[in-house]
C-alpha positions as a Markdown table, in Angstrom:
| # | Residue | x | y | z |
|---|---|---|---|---|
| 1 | Unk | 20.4 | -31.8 | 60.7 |
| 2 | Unk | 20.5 | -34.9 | 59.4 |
| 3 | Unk | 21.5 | -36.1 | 55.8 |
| 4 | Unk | 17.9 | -37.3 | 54.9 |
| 5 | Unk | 16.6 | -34.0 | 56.6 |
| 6 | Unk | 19.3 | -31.6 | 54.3 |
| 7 | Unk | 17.8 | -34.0 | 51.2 |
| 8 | Unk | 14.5 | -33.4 | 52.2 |
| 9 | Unk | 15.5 | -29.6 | 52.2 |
| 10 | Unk | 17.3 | -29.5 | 48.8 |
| 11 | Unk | 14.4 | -31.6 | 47.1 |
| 12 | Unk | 12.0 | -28.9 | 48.3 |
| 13 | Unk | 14.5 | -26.2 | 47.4 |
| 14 | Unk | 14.4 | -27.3 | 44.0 |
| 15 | Unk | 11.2 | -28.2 | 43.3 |
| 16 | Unk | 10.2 | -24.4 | 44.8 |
| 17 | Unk | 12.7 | -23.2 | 41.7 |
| 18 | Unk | 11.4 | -25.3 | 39.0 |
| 19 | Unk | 8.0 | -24.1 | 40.1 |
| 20 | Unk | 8.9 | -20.5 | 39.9 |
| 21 | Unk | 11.0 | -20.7 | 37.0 |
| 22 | Unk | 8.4 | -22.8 | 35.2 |
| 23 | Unk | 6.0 | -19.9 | 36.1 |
| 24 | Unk | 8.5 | -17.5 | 34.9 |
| 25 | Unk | 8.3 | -19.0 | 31.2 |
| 26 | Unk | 4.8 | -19.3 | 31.2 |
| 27 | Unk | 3.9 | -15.8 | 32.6 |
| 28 | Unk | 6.8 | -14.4 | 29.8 |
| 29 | Unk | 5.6 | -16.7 | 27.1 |
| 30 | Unk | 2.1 | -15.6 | 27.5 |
| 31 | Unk | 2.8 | -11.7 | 27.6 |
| 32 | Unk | 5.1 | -11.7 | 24.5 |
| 33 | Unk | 2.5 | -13.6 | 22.8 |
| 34 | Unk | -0.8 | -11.5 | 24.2 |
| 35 | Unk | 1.4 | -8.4 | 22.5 |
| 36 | Unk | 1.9 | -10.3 | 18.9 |
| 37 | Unk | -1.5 | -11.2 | 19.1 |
| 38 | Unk | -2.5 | -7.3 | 19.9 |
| 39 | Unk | 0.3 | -5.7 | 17.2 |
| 40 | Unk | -1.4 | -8.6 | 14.7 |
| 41 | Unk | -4.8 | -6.8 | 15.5 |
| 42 | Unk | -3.3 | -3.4 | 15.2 |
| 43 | Unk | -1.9 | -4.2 | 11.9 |
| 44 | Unk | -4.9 | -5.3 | 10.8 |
| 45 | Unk | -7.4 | -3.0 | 11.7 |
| 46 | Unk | -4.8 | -0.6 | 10.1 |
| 47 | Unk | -4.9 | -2.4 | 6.5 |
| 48 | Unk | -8.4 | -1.6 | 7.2 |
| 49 | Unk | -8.4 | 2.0 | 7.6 |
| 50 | Unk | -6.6 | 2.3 | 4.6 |
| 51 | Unk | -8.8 | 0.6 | 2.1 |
| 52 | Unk | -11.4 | 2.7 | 3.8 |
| 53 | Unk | -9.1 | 5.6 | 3.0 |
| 54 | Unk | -9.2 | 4.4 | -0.7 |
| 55 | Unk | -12.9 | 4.1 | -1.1 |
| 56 | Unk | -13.2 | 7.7 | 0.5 |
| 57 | Unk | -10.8 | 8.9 | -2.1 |
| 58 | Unk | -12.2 | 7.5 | -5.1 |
| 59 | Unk | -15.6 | 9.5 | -4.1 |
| 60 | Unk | -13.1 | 12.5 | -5.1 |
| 61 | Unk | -12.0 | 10.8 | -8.6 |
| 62 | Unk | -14.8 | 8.8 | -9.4 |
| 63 | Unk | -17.9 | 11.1 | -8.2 |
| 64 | Unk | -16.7 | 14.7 | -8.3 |
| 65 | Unk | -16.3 | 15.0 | -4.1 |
| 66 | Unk | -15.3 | 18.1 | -3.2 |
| 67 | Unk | -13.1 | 16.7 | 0.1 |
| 68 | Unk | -12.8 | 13.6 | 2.1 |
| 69 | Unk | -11.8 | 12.6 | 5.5 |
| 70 | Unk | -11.0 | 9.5 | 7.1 |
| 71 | Unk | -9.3 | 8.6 | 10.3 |
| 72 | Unk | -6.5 | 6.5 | 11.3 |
| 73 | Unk | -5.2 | 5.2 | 15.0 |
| 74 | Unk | -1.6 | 5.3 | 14.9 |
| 75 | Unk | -0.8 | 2.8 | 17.5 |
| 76 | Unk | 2.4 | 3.5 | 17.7 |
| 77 | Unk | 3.6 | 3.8 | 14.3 |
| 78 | Unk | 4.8 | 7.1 | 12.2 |
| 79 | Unk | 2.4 | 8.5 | 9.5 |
| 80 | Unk | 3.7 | 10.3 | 6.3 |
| 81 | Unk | 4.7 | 10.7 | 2.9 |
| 82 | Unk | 7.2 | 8.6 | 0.7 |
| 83 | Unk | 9.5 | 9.6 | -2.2 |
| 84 | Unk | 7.5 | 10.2 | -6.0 |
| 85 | Unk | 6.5 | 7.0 | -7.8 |
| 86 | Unk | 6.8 | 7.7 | -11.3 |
| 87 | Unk | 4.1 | 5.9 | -13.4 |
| 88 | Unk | 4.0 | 6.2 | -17.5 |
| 89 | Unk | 1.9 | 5.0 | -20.2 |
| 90 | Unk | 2.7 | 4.9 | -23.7 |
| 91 | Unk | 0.2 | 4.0 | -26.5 |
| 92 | Unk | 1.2 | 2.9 | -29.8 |
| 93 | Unk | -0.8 | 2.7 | -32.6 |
| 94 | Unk | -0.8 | -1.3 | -33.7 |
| 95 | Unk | 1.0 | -1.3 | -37.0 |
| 96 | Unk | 2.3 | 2.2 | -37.1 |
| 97 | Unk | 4.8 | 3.1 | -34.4 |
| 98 | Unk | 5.5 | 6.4 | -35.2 |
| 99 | Unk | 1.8 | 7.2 | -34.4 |
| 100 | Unk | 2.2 | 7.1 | -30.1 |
| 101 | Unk | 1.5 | 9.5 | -27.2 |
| 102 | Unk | 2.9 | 9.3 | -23.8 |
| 103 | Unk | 1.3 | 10.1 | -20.4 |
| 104 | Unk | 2.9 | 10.3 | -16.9 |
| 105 | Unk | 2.4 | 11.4 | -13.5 |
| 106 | Unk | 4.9 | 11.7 | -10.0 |
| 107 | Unk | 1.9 | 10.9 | -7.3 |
| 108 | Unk | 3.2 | 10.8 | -3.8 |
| 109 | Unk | 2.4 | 7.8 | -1.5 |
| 110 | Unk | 0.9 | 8.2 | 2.0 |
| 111 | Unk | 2.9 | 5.6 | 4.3 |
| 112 | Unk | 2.4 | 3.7 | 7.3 |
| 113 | Unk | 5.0 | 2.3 | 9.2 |
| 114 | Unk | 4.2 | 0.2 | 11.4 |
| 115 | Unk | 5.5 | -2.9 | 13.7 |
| 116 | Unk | 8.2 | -5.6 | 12.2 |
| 117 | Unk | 9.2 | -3.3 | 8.7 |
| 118 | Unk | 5.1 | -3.6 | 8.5 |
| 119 | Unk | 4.2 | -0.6 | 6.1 |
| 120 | Unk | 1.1 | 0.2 | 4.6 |
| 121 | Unk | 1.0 | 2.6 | 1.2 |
| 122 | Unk | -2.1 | 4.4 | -0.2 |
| 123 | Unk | -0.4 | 5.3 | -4.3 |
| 124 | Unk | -2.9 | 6.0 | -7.0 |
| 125 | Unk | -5.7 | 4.2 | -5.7 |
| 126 | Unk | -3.8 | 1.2 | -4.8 |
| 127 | Unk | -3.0 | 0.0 | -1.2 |
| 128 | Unk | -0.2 | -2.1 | -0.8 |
| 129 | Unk | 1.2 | -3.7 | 2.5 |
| 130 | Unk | 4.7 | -4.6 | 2.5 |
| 131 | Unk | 6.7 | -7.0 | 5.2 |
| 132 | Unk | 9.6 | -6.4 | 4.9 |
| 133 | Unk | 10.9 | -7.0 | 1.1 |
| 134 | Unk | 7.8 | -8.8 | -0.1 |
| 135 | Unk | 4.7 | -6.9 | -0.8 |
| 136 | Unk | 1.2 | -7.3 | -1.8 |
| 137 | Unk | -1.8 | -5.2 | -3.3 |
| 138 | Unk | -4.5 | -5.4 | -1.3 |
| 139 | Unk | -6.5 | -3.1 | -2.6 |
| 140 | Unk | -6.6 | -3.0 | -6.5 |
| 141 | Unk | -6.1 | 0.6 | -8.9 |
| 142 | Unk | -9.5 | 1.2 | -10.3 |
| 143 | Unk | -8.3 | 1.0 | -14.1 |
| 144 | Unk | -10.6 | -0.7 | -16.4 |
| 145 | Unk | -8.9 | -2.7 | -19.2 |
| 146 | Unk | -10.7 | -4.4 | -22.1 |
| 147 | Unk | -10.4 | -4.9 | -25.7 |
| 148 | Unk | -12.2 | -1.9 | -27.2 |
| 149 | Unk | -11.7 | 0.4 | -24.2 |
| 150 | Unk | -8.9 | 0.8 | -21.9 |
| 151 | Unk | -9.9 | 3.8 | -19.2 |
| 152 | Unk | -6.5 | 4.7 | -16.6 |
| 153 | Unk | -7.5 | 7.4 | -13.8 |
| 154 | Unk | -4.0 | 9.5 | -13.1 |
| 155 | Unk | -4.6 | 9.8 | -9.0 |
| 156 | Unk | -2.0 | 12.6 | -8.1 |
| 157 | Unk | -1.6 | 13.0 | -4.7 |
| 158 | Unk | 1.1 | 15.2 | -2.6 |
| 159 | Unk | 0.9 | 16.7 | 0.8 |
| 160 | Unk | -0.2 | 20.1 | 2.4 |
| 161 | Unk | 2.7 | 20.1 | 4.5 |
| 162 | Unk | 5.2 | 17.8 | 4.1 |
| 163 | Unk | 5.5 | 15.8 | 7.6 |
| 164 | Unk | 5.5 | 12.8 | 9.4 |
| 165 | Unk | 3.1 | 12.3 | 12.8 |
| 166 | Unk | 3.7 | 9.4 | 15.4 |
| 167 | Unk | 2.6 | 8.1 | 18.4 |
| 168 | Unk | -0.4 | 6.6 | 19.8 |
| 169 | Unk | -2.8 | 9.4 | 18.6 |
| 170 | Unk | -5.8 | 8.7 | 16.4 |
| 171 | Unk | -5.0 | 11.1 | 13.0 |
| 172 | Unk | -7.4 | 12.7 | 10.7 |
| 173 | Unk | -6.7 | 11.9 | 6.6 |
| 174 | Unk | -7.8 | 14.9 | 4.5 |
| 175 | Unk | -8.2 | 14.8 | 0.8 |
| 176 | Unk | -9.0 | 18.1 | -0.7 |
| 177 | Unk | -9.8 | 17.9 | -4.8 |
| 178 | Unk | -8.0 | 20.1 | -7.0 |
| 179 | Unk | -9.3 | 19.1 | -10.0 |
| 180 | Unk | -10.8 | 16.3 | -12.1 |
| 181 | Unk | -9.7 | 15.9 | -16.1 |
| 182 | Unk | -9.3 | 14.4 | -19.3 |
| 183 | Unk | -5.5 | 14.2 | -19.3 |
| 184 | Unk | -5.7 | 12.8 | -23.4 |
| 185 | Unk | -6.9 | 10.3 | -24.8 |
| 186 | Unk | -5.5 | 8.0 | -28.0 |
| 187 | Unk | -8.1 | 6.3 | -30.5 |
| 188 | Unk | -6.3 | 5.6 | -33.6 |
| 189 | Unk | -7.7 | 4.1 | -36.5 |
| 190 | Unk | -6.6 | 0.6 | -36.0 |
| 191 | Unk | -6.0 | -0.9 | -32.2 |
| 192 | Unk | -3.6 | 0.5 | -29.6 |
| 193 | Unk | -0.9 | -1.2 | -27.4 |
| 194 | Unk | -1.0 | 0.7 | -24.5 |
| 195 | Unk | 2.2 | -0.1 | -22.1 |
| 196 | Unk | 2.3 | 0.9 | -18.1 |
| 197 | Unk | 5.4 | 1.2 | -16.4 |
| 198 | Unk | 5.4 | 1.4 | -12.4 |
| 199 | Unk | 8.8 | 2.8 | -11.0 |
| 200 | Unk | 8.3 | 1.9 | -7.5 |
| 201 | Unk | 10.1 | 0.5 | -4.8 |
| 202 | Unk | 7.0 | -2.1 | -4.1 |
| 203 | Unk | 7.4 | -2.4 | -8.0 |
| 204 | Unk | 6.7 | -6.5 | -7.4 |
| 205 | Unk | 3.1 | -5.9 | -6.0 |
| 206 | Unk | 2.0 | -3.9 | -8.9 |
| 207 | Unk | 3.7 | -6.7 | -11.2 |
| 208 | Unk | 1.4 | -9.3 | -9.5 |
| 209 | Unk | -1.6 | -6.7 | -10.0 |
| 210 | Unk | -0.8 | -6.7 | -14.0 |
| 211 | Unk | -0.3 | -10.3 | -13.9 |
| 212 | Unk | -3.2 | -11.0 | -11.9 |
| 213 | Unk | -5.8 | -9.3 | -14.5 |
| 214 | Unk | -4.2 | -10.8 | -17.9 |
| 215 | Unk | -1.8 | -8.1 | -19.2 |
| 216 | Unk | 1.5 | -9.1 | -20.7 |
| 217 | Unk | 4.9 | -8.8 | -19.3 |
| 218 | Unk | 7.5 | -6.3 | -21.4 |
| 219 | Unk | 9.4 | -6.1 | -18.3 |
| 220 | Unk | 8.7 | -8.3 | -15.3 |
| 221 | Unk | 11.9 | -8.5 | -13.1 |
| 222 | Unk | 10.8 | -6.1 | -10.6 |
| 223 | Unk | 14.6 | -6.4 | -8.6 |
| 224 | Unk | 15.6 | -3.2 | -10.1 |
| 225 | Unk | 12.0 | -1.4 | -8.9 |
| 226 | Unk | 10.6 | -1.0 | -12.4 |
| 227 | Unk | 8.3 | -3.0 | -14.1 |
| 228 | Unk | 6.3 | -2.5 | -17.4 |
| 229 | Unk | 3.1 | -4.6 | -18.6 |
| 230 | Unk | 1.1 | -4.2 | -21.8 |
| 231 | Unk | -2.6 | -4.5 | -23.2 |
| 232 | Unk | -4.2 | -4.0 | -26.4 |
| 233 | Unk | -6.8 | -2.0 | -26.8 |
| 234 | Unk | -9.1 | -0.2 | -29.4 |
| 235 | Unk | -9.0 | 3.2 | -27.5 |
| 236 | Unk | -7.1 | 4.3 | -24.6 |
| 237 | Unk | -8.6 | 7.6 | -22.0 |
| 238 | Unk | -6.6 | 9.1 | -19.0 |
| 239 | Unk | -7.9 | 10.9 | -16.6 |
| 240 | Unk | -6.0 | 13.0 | -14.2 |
| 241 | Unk | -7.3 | 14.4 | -10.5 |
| 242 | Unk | -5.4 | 16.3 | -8.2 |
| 243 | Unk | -5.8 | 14.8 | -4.7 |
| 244 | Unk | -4.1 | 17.7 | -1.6 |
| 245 | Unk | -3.9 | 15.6 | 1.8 |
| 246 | Unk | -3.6 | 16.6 | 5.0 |
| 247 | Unk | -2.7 | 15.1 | 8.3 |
| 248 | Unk | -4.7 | 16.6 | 11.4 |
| 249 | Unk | -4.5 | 15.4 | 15.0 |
């Protein structure tokens, strides 16, 4: 063979690798992103579910339901319950401190964990999607604040049975009512500063919630999980329901 020929050879070789190798990247490139693109979706559709989860379960607080169900495609993720978030109000009588009353409630969170330290959390009415230390409500409480009345609903929910489900299954989100109440309520002769504290680890998305509707920072550094905001208010009304929920496949 000649040396032109063996060129001729090489040059082909070559080009034949580039060609494949180029193809290579391209075929790679394209699946990683197709799956990105389809955990994005996933993601999405599963913020979703949850705020559809929230509107079922305010028929139970808000209009007296008796039980609610709502259903939610795993895709891949793990289903369950977090740790207690403890949540306290304290109302203060303006101008005479030793006049006060204190309410509080341990609700646990239903979690979603999904891809990339993706989580989405149904707590008290809330929804909040966290990635990975930052997190934000995307689905607001349904407290009503204004001067002359300030009306909190105590959500308390906690699980049937205590597990966690995963997989690719589609489950079903059952919220059974155990009761509806007036937990107390403080109307004092002259106006009342009513002070929430949220002891949480996605304590910086209920500080941008606060911030968000005009109440006042006492405590805003939510780096230690904690943070507490106040209002004033002529009258002040918690009301407590019981929320049971189960996981069915």
């Amino acid at each position: 063979m000649t040396t032109r020929a063996q060129s001729e050879v090489l040059g082909y070789v070559l080009v034949f690798s580039l060609i494949v190798l180029s193809a290579g990247i391209v075929y790679t490139g394209g699946i990683e992103g197709l799956q990105n693109a389809q955990q994005a979706e996933q993601l999405n559709n599963m913020g979703r579910a949850f705020d559809v989860l929230a509107a079922n379960l305010a028929d139970i607080h808000q209009r007296d339901a008796p039980s609610r169900a709502t259903e939610l495609q795993l895709s891949g993720g793990t289903l369950g319950f977090g740790p207690p978030v403890e949540m306290r109000i304290r109302a203060t009588e303006v101008g005479n401190a030793s006049n006060n009353a204190t309410f509080s409630m341990n609700p646990r969170p239903l979690v979603y964990s999904g891809h990339d330290d993706t989580t989405f959390v149904y707590i008290a009415g809330a929804v909040i999607r966290t990635d990975g230390e930052a997190s934000v409500m995307r689905n607001s409480p349904r407290f009503r604040v204004d001067s002359e009345r300030t009306v909190i609903p105590f959500i308390v929910t906690y699980p049937k049975t205590d597990e966690s489900l995963g997989g690719q299954s589609t489950v079903l989100v059952v919220g059974t009512s155990l009761g509806n109440e007036l937990a107390g309520s403080f109307t004092p002769a002259n106006d009342v500063t009513v002070e929430i504290t949220v002891n949480s680890p996605r304590a910086d998305a209920w500080g941008h919630y606060f911030e968000r509707e005009g109440y006042t920072a006492v405590d805003a550094n939510a780096s230690d999980g904690t943070v507490t905001y106040q209002v004033t208010t002529e009258r002040l009304y918690v009301y407590r329901s019981v929320i049971e929920l189960d996981l069915e496949r």
